[in-house]
mmCIF file with all atom_site columns, C-alpha atoms in Angstrom:
data_model
loop_
_atom_site.group_PDB
_atom_site.id
_atom_site.type_symbol
_atom_site.label_atom_id
_atom_site.label_alt_id
_atom_site.label_comp_id
_atom_site.label_asym_id
_atom_site.label_entity_id
_atom_site.label_seq_id
_atom_site.pdbx_PDB_ins_code
_atom_site.Cartn_x
_atom_site.Cartn_y
_atom_site.Cartn_z
_atom_site.occupancy
_atom_site.B_iso_or_equiv
_atom_site.pdbx_formal_charge
_atom_site.auth_seq_id
_atom_site.auth_comp_id
_atom_site.auth_asym_id
_atom_site.auth_atom_id
_atom_site.pdbx_PDB_model_num
ATOM 1   C CA . MET A 1 1   ? 0.052   -0.034 -0.031  1.00 49.00 ? 1   MET A CA 1
ATOM 2   C CA . ARG A 1 2   ? 2.904   2.288  0.740   1.00 48.00 ? 2   ARG A CA 1
ATOM 3   C CA . SER A 1 3   ? 4.100   2.335  -2.833  1.00 49.00 ? 3   SER A CA 1
ATOM 4   C CA . ALA A 1 4   ? 0.705   2.840  -4.330  1.00 48.00 ? 4   ALA A CA 1
ATOM 5   C CA . GLY A 1 5   ? 0.394   5.938  -2.131  1.00 47.00 ? 5   GLY A CA 1
ATOM 6   C CA . ARG A 1 6   ? 3.600   7.423  -3.514  1.00 44.00 ? 6   ARG A CA 1
ATOM 7   C CA . THR A 1 7   ? 2.615   6.514  -6.952  1.00 41.00 ? 7   THR A CA 1
ATOM 8   C CA . ILE A 1 8   ? -0.723  8.229  -6.606  1.00 40.00 ? 8   ILE A CA 1
ATOM 9   C CA . SER A 1 9   ? 0.922   11.414 -4.922  1.00 42.00 ? 9   SER A CA 1
ATOM 10  C CA . THR A 1 10  ? 3.715   11.523 -7.572  1.00 40.00 ? 10  THR A CA 1
ATOM 11  C CA . ALA A 1 11  ? 0.986   11.255 -10.411 1.00 40.00 ? 11  ALA A CA 1
ATOM 12  C CA . VAL A 1 12  ? -0.926  14.166 -8.550  1.00 38.00 ? 12  VAL A CA 1
ATOM 13  C CA . ALA A 1 13  ? 2.259   16.471 -8.410  1.00 40.00 ? 13  ALA A CA 1
ATOM 14  C CA . ALA A 1 14  ? 3.135   15.624 -12.133 1.00 40.00 ? 14  ALA A CA 1
ATOM 15  C CA . ILE A 1 15  ? -0.590  16.704 -13.170 1.00 37.00 ? 15  ILE A CA 1
ATOM 16  C CA . ALA A 1 16  ? -0.455  19.861 -11.091 1.00 37.00 ? 16  ALA A CA 1
ATOM 17  C CA . LEU A 1 17  ? 3.153   20.482 -12.600 1.00 35.00 ? 17  LEU A CA 1
ATOM 18  C CA . ALA A 1 18  ? 2.094   20.126 -16.273 1.00 36.00 ? 18  ALA A CA 1
ATOM 19  C CA . LEU A 1 19  ? -1.107  22.173 -15.422 1.00 35.00 ? 19  LEU A CA 1
ATOM 20  C CA . ALA A 1 20  ? 1.073   25.231 -13.958 1.00 34.00 ? 20  ALA A CA 1
ATOM 21  C CA . VAL A 1 21  ? 3.875   25.461 -16.456 1.00 33.00 ? 21  VAL A CA 1
ATOM 22  C CA . PRO A 1 22  ? 2.666   26.547 -20.101 1.00 33.00 ? 22  PRO A CA 1
ATOM 23  C CA . THR A 1 23  ? 4.106   24.391 -22.733 1.00 27.00 ? 23  THR A CA 1
ATOM 24  C CA . ALA A 1 24  ? 5.403   25.528 -25.999 1.00 28.00 ? 24  ALA A CA 1
ATOM 25  C CA . GLU A 1 25  ? 2.365   24.200 -27.740 1.00 30.00 ? 25  GLU A CA 1
ATOM 26  C CA . ARG A 1 26  ? 0.202   26.344 -25.570 1.00 30.00 ? 26  ARG A CA 1
ATOM 27  C CA . ALA A 1 27  ? 2.256   29.410 -25.935 1.00 32.00 ? 27  ALA A CA 1
ATOM 28  C CA . SER A 1 28  ? 2.106   29.197 -29.737 1.00 34.00 ? 28  SER A CA 1
ATOM 29  C CA . ALA A 1 29  ? -1.516  28.247 -29.864 1.00 37.00 ? 29  ALA A CA 1
ATOM 30  C CA . ALA A 1 30  ? -2.524  32.009 -30.024 1.00 47.00 ? 30  ALA A CA 1
ATOM 31  C CA . THR A 1 31  ? -3.274  33.276 -33.479 1.00 65.00 ? 31  THR A CA 1
ATOM 32  C CA . LEU A 1 32  ? -3.429  36.860 -34.897 1.00 76.00 ? 32  LEU A CA 1
ATOM 33  C CA . GLU A 1 33  ? -6.960  37.784 -36.063 1.00 95.00 ? 33  GLU A CA 1
ATOM 34  C CA . GLU A 1 34  ? -7.107  38.903 -39.633 1.00 95.00 ? 34  GLU A CA 1
ATOM 35  C CA . LYS A 1 35  ? -9.372  40.081 -42.269 1.00 97.00 ? 35  LYS A CA 1
ATOM 36  C CA . THR A 1 36  ? -8.819  39.447 -45.932 1.00 96.00 ? 36  THR A CA 1
ATOM 37  C CA . PHE A 1 37  ? -10.035 41.299 -48.991 1.00 97.00 ? 37  PHE A CA 1
ATOM 38  C CA . THR A 1 38  ? -9.701  39.738 -52.433 1.00 96.00 ? 38  THR A CA 1
ATOM 39  C CA . TRP A 1 39  ? -10.341 41.167 -55.840 1.00 94.00 ? 39  TRP A CA 1
ATOM 40  C CA . LYS A 1 40  ? -12.333 38.759 -57.971 1.00 95.00 ? 40  LYS A CA 1
ATOM 41  C CA . ARG A 1 41  ? -11.847 40.805 -61.235 1.00 95.00 ? 41  ARG A CA 1
ATOM 42  C CA . PRO A 1 42  ? -8.700  42.268 -62.800 1.00 96.00 ? 42  PRO A CA 1
ATOM 43  C CA . MET A 1 43  ? -7.921  46.111 -62.179 1.00 95.00 ? 43  MET A CA 1
ATOM 44  C CA . TYR A 1 44  ? -6.645  48.233 -64.961 1.00 95.00 ? 44  TYR A CA 1
ATOM 45  C CA . ALA A 1 45  ? -4.915  51.786 -65.080 1.00 94.00 ? 45  ALA A CA 1
ATOM 46  C CA . GLY A 1 46  ? -3.290  52.798 -68.225 1.00 92.00 ? 46  GLY A CA 1
ATOM 47  C CA . ASP A 1 47  ? -1.198  50.204 -69.912 1.00 93.00 ? 47  ASP A CA 1
ATOM 48  C CA . CYS A 1 48  ? -1.093  48.358 -66.510 1.00 95.00 ? 48  CYS A CA 1
ATOM 49  C CA . GLU A 1 49  ? -3.158  45.593 -64.888 1.00 96.00 ? 49  GLU A CA 1
ATOM 50  C CA . ILE A 1 50  ? -3.455  43.720 -61.614 1.00 96.00 ? 50  ILE A CA 1
ATOM 51  C CA . SER A 1 51  ? -4.701  40.136 -62.216 1.00 96.00 ? 51  SER A CA 1
ATOM 52  C CA . SER A 1 52  ? -7.786  38.831 -60.461 1.00 96.00 ? 52  SER A CA 1
ATOM 53  C CA . GLY A 1 53  ? -7.179  37.308 -56.963 1.00 96.00 ? 53  GLY A CA 1
ATOM 54  C CA . ALA A 1 54  ? -5.148  40.388 -55.670 1.00 96.00 ? 54  ALA A CA 1
ATOM 55  C CA . THR A 1 55  ? -5.399  40.341 -51.799 1.00 97.00 ? 55  THR A CA 1
ATOM 56  C CA . TRP A 1 56  ? -4.919  42.838 -48.908 1.00 97.00 ? 56  TRP A CA 1
ATOM 57  C CA . THR A 1 57  ? -4.858  40.972 -45.558 1.00 97.00 ? 57  THR A CA 1
ATOM 58  C CA . LEU A 1 58  ? -5.187  43.120 -42.328 1.00 97.00 ? 58  LEU A CA 1
ATOM 59  C CA . TYR A 1 59  ? -4.042  41.924 -39.098 1.00 97.00 ? 59  TYR A CA 1
ATOM 60  C CA . ALA A 1 60  ? -5.414  42.868 -35.722 1.00 97.00 ? 60  ALA A CA 1
ATOM 61  C CA . ASN A 1 61  ? -1.951  44.339 -34.588 1.00 97.00 ? 61  ASN A CA 1
ATOM 62  C CA . GLY A 1 62  ? -2.045  46.945 -37.392 1.00 97.00 ? 62  GLY A CA 1
ATOM 63  C CA . THR A 1 63  ? 0.079   45.271 -39.980 1.00 97.00 ? 63  THR A CA 1
ATOM 64  C CA . ALA A 1 64  ? -1.305  44.701 -43.562 1.00 98.00 ? 64  ALA A CA 1
ATOM 65  C CA . ARG A 1 65  ? -0.105  42.552 -46.389 1.00 98.00 ? 65  ARG A CA 1
ATOM 66  C CA . LEU A 1 66  ? -0.469  42.880 -50.340 1.00 98.00 ? 66  LEU A CA 1
ATOM 67  C CA . ASP A 1 67  ? -0.163  39.773 -52.362 1.00 98.00 ? 67  ASP A CA 1
ATOM 68  C CA . ALA A 1 68  ? -0.844  40.525 -56.213 1.00 97.00 ? 68  ALA A CA 1
ATOM 69  C CA . THR A 1 69  ? 0.589   39.828 -59.753 1.00 97.00 ? 69  THR A CA 1
ATOM 70  C CA . VAL A 1 70  ? 0.961   42.954 -62.000 1.00 97.00 ? 70  VAL A CA 1
ATOM 71  C CA . PHE A 1 71  ? 2.253   43.548 -65.561 1.00 94.00 ? 71  PHE A CA 1
ATOM 72  C CA . SER A 1 72  ? 2.282   46.205 -68.233 1.00 96.00 ? 72  SER A CA 1
ATOM 73  C CA . VAL A 1 73  ? 1.800   46.065 -71.848 1.00 94.00 ? 73  VAL A CA 1
ATOM 74  C CA . ASP A 1 74  ? 4.397   48.724 -72.192 1.00 90.00 ? 74  ASP A CA 1
ATOM 75  C CA . GLY A 1 75  ? 7.866   48.621 -70.644 1.00 85.00 ? 75  GLY A CA 1
ATOM 76  C CA . ASP A 1 76  ? 9.312   51.179 -68.062 1.00 91.00 ? 76  ASP A CA 1
ATOM 77  C CA . ASP A 1 77  ? 5.963   51.582 -66.191 1.00 94.00 ? 77  ASP A CA 1
ATOM 78  C CA . ALA A 1 78  ? 5.042   51.736 -62.524 1.00 95.00 ? 78  ALA A CA 1
ATOM 79  C CA . TRP A 1 79  ? 1.833   50.742 -60.668 1.00 95.00 ? 79  TRP A CA 1
ATOM 80  C CA . LEU A 1 80  ? 1.071   53.309 -58.159 1.00 95.00 ? 80  LEU A CA 1
ATOM 81  C CA . MET A 1 81  ? -1.681  52.485 -55.481 1.00 96.00 ? 81  MET A CA 1
ATOM 82  C CA . TRP A 1 82  ? -3.097  53.766 -52.280 1.00 97.00 ? 82  TRP A CA 1
ATOM 83  C CA . ALA A 1 83  ? -5.424  51.484 -50.117 1.00 97.00 ? 83  ALA A CA 1
ATOM 84  C CA . ARG A 1 84  ? -8.167  53.148 -47.935 1.00 98.00 ? 84  ARG A CA 1
ATOM 85  C CA . LEU A 1 85  ? -10.051 51.462 -45.007 1.00 98.00 ? 85  LEU A CA 1
ATOM 86  C CA . LEU A 1 86  ? -13.688 51.945 -44.984 1.00 97.00 ? 86  LEU A CA 1
ATOM 87  C CA . ASP A 1 87  ? -16.352 50.869 -42.405 1.00 97.00 ? 87  ASP A CA 1
ATOM 88  C CA . ALA A 1 88  ? -19.839 49.300 -42.889 1.00 96.00 ? 88  ALA A CA 1
ATOM 89  C CA . ASP A 1 89  ? -21.207 52.528 -44.299 1.00 97.00 ? 89  ASP A CA 1
ATOM 90  C CA . ARG A 1 90  ? -18.179 52.901 -46.765 1.00 97.00 ? 90  ARG A CA 1
ATOM 91  C CA . ALA A 1 91  ? -16.824 55.933 -44.940 1.00 98.00 ? 91  ALA A CA 1
ATOM 92  C CA . VAL A 1 92  ? -13.103 56.371 -44.806 1.00 98.00 ? 92  VAL A CA 1
ATOM 93  C CA . LEU A 1 93  ? -11.524 55.278 -41.655 1.00 98.00 ? 93  LEU A CA 1
ATOM 94  C CA . GLY A 1 94  ? -7.784  55.757 -42.755 1.00 98.00 ? 94  GLY A CA 1
ATOM 95  C CA . GLU A 1 95  ? -5.266  54.541 -45.125 1.00 98.00 ? 95  GLU A CA 1
ATOM 96  C CA . ILE A 1 96  ? -2.624  51.750 -45.135 1.00 98.00 ? 96  ILE A CA 1
ATOM 97  C CA . ARG A 1 97  ? 0.980   53.158 -44.848 1.00 98.00 ? 97  ARG A CA 1
ATOM 98  C CA . VAL A 1 98  ? 4.057   51.665 -46.435 1.00 97.00 ? 98  VAL A CA 1
ATOM 99  C CA . ALA A 1 99  ? 5.733   49.647 -43.899 1.00 95.00 ? 99  ALA A CA 1
ATOM 100 C CA . GLY A 1 100 ? 8.680   51.621 -42.284 1.00 93.00 ? 100 GLY A CA 1
ATOM 101 C CA . SER A 1 101 ? 7.325   55.003 -43.941 1.00 94.00 ? 101 SER A CA 1
ATOM 102 C CA . SER A 1 102 ? 4.832   57.636 -43.711 1.00 95.00 ? 102 SER A CA 1
ATOM 103 C CA . SER A 1 103 ? 3.665   57.463 -47.239 1.00 97.00 ? 103 SER A CA 1
ATOM 104 C CA . THR A 1 104 ? 0.691   55.803 -48.289 1.00 97.00 ? 104 THR A CA 1
ATOM 105 C CA . LYS A 1 105 ? 1.587   55.416 -51.838 1.00 97.00 ? 105 LYS A CA 1
ATOM 106 C CA . PHE A 1 106 ? 2.563   51.680 -52.788 1.00 97.00 ? 106 PHE A CA 1
ATOM 107 C CA . VAL A 1 107 ? 4.875   51.559 -55.908 1.00 97.00 ? 107 VAL A CA 1
ATOM 108 C CA . LYS A 1 108 ? 5.585   48.349 -58.093 1.00 96.00 ? 108 LYS A CA 1
ATOM 109 C CA . ASN A 1 109 ? 7.955   49.116 -60.957 1.00 96.00 ? 109 ASN A CA 1
ATOM 110 C CA . LEU A 1 110 ? 7.355   47.326 -64.204 1.00 96.00 ? 110 LEU A CA 1
ATOM 111 C CA . PRO A 1 111 ? 10.479  47.484 -66.430 1.00 95.00 ? 111 PRO A CA 1
ATOM 112 C CA . VAL A 1 112 ? 9.737   44.864 -68.901 1.00 96.00 ? 112 VAL A CA 1
ATOM 113 C CA . GLN A 1 113 ? 6.638   44.801 -71.246 1.00 93.00 ? 113 GLN A CA 1
ATOM 114 C CA . PHE A 1 114 ? 4.267   41.834 -70.710 1.00 93.00 ? 114 PHE A CA 1
ATOM 115 C CA . ARG A 1 115 ? 6.449   40.319 -67.933 1.00 95.00 ? 115 ARG A CA 1
ATOM 116 C CA . ARG A 1 116 ? 4.340   39.320 -64.852 1.00 96.00 ? 116 ARG A CA 1
ATOM 117 C CA . TYR A 1 117 ? 5.663   40.663 -61.473 1.00 97.00 ? 117 TYR A CA 1
ATOM 118 C CA . ARG A 1 118 ? 4.533   39.077 -58.004 1.00 98.00 ? 118 ARG A CA 1
ATOM 119 C CA . TRP A 1 119 ? 3.950   42.306 -55.638 1.00 97.00 ? 119 TRP A CA 1
ATOM 120 C CA . LEU A 1 120 ? 4.322   41.329 -52.063 1.00 98.00 ? 120 LEU A CA 1
ATOM 121 C CA . ALA A 1 121 ? 4.146   44.422 -50.090 1.00 97.00 ? 121 ALA A CA 1
ATOM 122 C CA . SER A 1 122 ? 3.963   45.195 -46.238 1.00 98.00 ? 122 SER A CA 1
ATOM 123 C CA . GLY A 1 123 ? 1.775   47.995 -44.623 1.00 98.00 ? 123 GLY A CA 1
ATOM 124 C CA . ARG A 1 124 ? 0.715   49.483 -41.408 1.00 98.00 ? 124 ARG A CA 1
ATOM 125 C CA . PHE A 1 125 ? -2.519  51.017 -40.261 1.00 98.00 ? 125 PHE A CA 1
ATOM 126 C CA . ASP A 1 126 ? -3.991  52.291 -36.881 1.00 97.00 ? 126 ASP A CA 1
ATOM 127 C CA . SER A 1 127 ? -4.915  49.008 -35.241 1.00 97.00 ? 127 SER A CA 1
ATOM 128 C CA . ASP A 1 128 ? -7.811  50.552 -33.230 1.00 97.00 ? 128 ASP A CA 1
ATOM 129 C CA . LEU A 1 129 ? -9.533  50.561 -36.604 1.00 97.00 ? 129 LEU A CA 1
ATOM 130 C CA . PHE A 1 130 ? -9.419  46.887 -37.193 1.00 97.00 ? 130 PHE A CA 1
ATOM 131 C CA . ASP A 1 131 ? -12.713 45.911 -35.921 1.00 96.00 ? 131 ASP A CA 1
ATOM 132 C CA . LEU A 1 132 ? -14.356 48.722 -37.880 1.00 97.00 ? 132 LEU A CA 1
ATOM 133 C CA . VAL A 1 133 ? -12.942 47.973 -41.116 1.00 97.00 ? 133 VAL A CA 1
ATOM 134 C CA . GLU A 1 134 ? -15.421 46.255 -43.514 1.00 97.00 ? 134 GLU A CA 1
ATOM 135 C CA . TYR A 1 135 ? -14.034 47.481 -46.952 1.00 96.00 ? 135 TYR A CA 1
ATOM 136 C CA . VAL A 1 136 ? -10.707 48.173 -48.683 1.00 97.00 ? 136 VAL A CA 1
ATOM 137 C CA . SER A 1 137 ? -11.022 50.622 -51.492 1.00 95.00 ? 137 SER A CA 1
ATOM 138 C CA . LEU A 1 138 ? -7.943  51.311 -53.962 1.00 94.00 ? 138 LEU A CA 1
ATOM 139 C CA . SER A 1 139 ? -7.106  54.193 -56.007 1.00 94.00 ? 139 SER A CA 1
ATOM 140 C CA . LYS A 1 140 ? -4.622  53.297 -58.625 1.00 93.00 ? 140 LYS A CA 1
ATOM 141 C CA . HIS A 1 141 ? -2.495  54.935 -61.484 1.00 94.00 ? 141 HIS A CA 1
ATOM 142 C CA . CYS A 1 142 ? 0.087   53.576 -64.044 1.00 93.00 ? 142 CYS A CA 1
#
């Protein structure tokens, strides 16, 4: 009986310790909330095009990521884009800024005609706006 009592108390101590100390799995289980906005049709400006499927992903911490494919039918072009955050009434809440800058103008150079370029860009916005954002509106120029 004496060894059974030690086994039980050892098991109880092990369970208590496991519950008290967070594991790596528990610590990494939390994920950042996100909202994704995808354009189902291509967008055009001048000689430039962004293919359908372009996506802006906003994260609750105030970061944003663009993933798009762009090209121009003419060489030596650049796609210029501004992304505005809108609420449910489509009122402007703010703009996405280029990461590491105060600029709201995103630029992708398109030096070779008809060559498709993958455009991955990082941005920032006021994280207090995250819950209010329902739409993203783009202004563009080529």
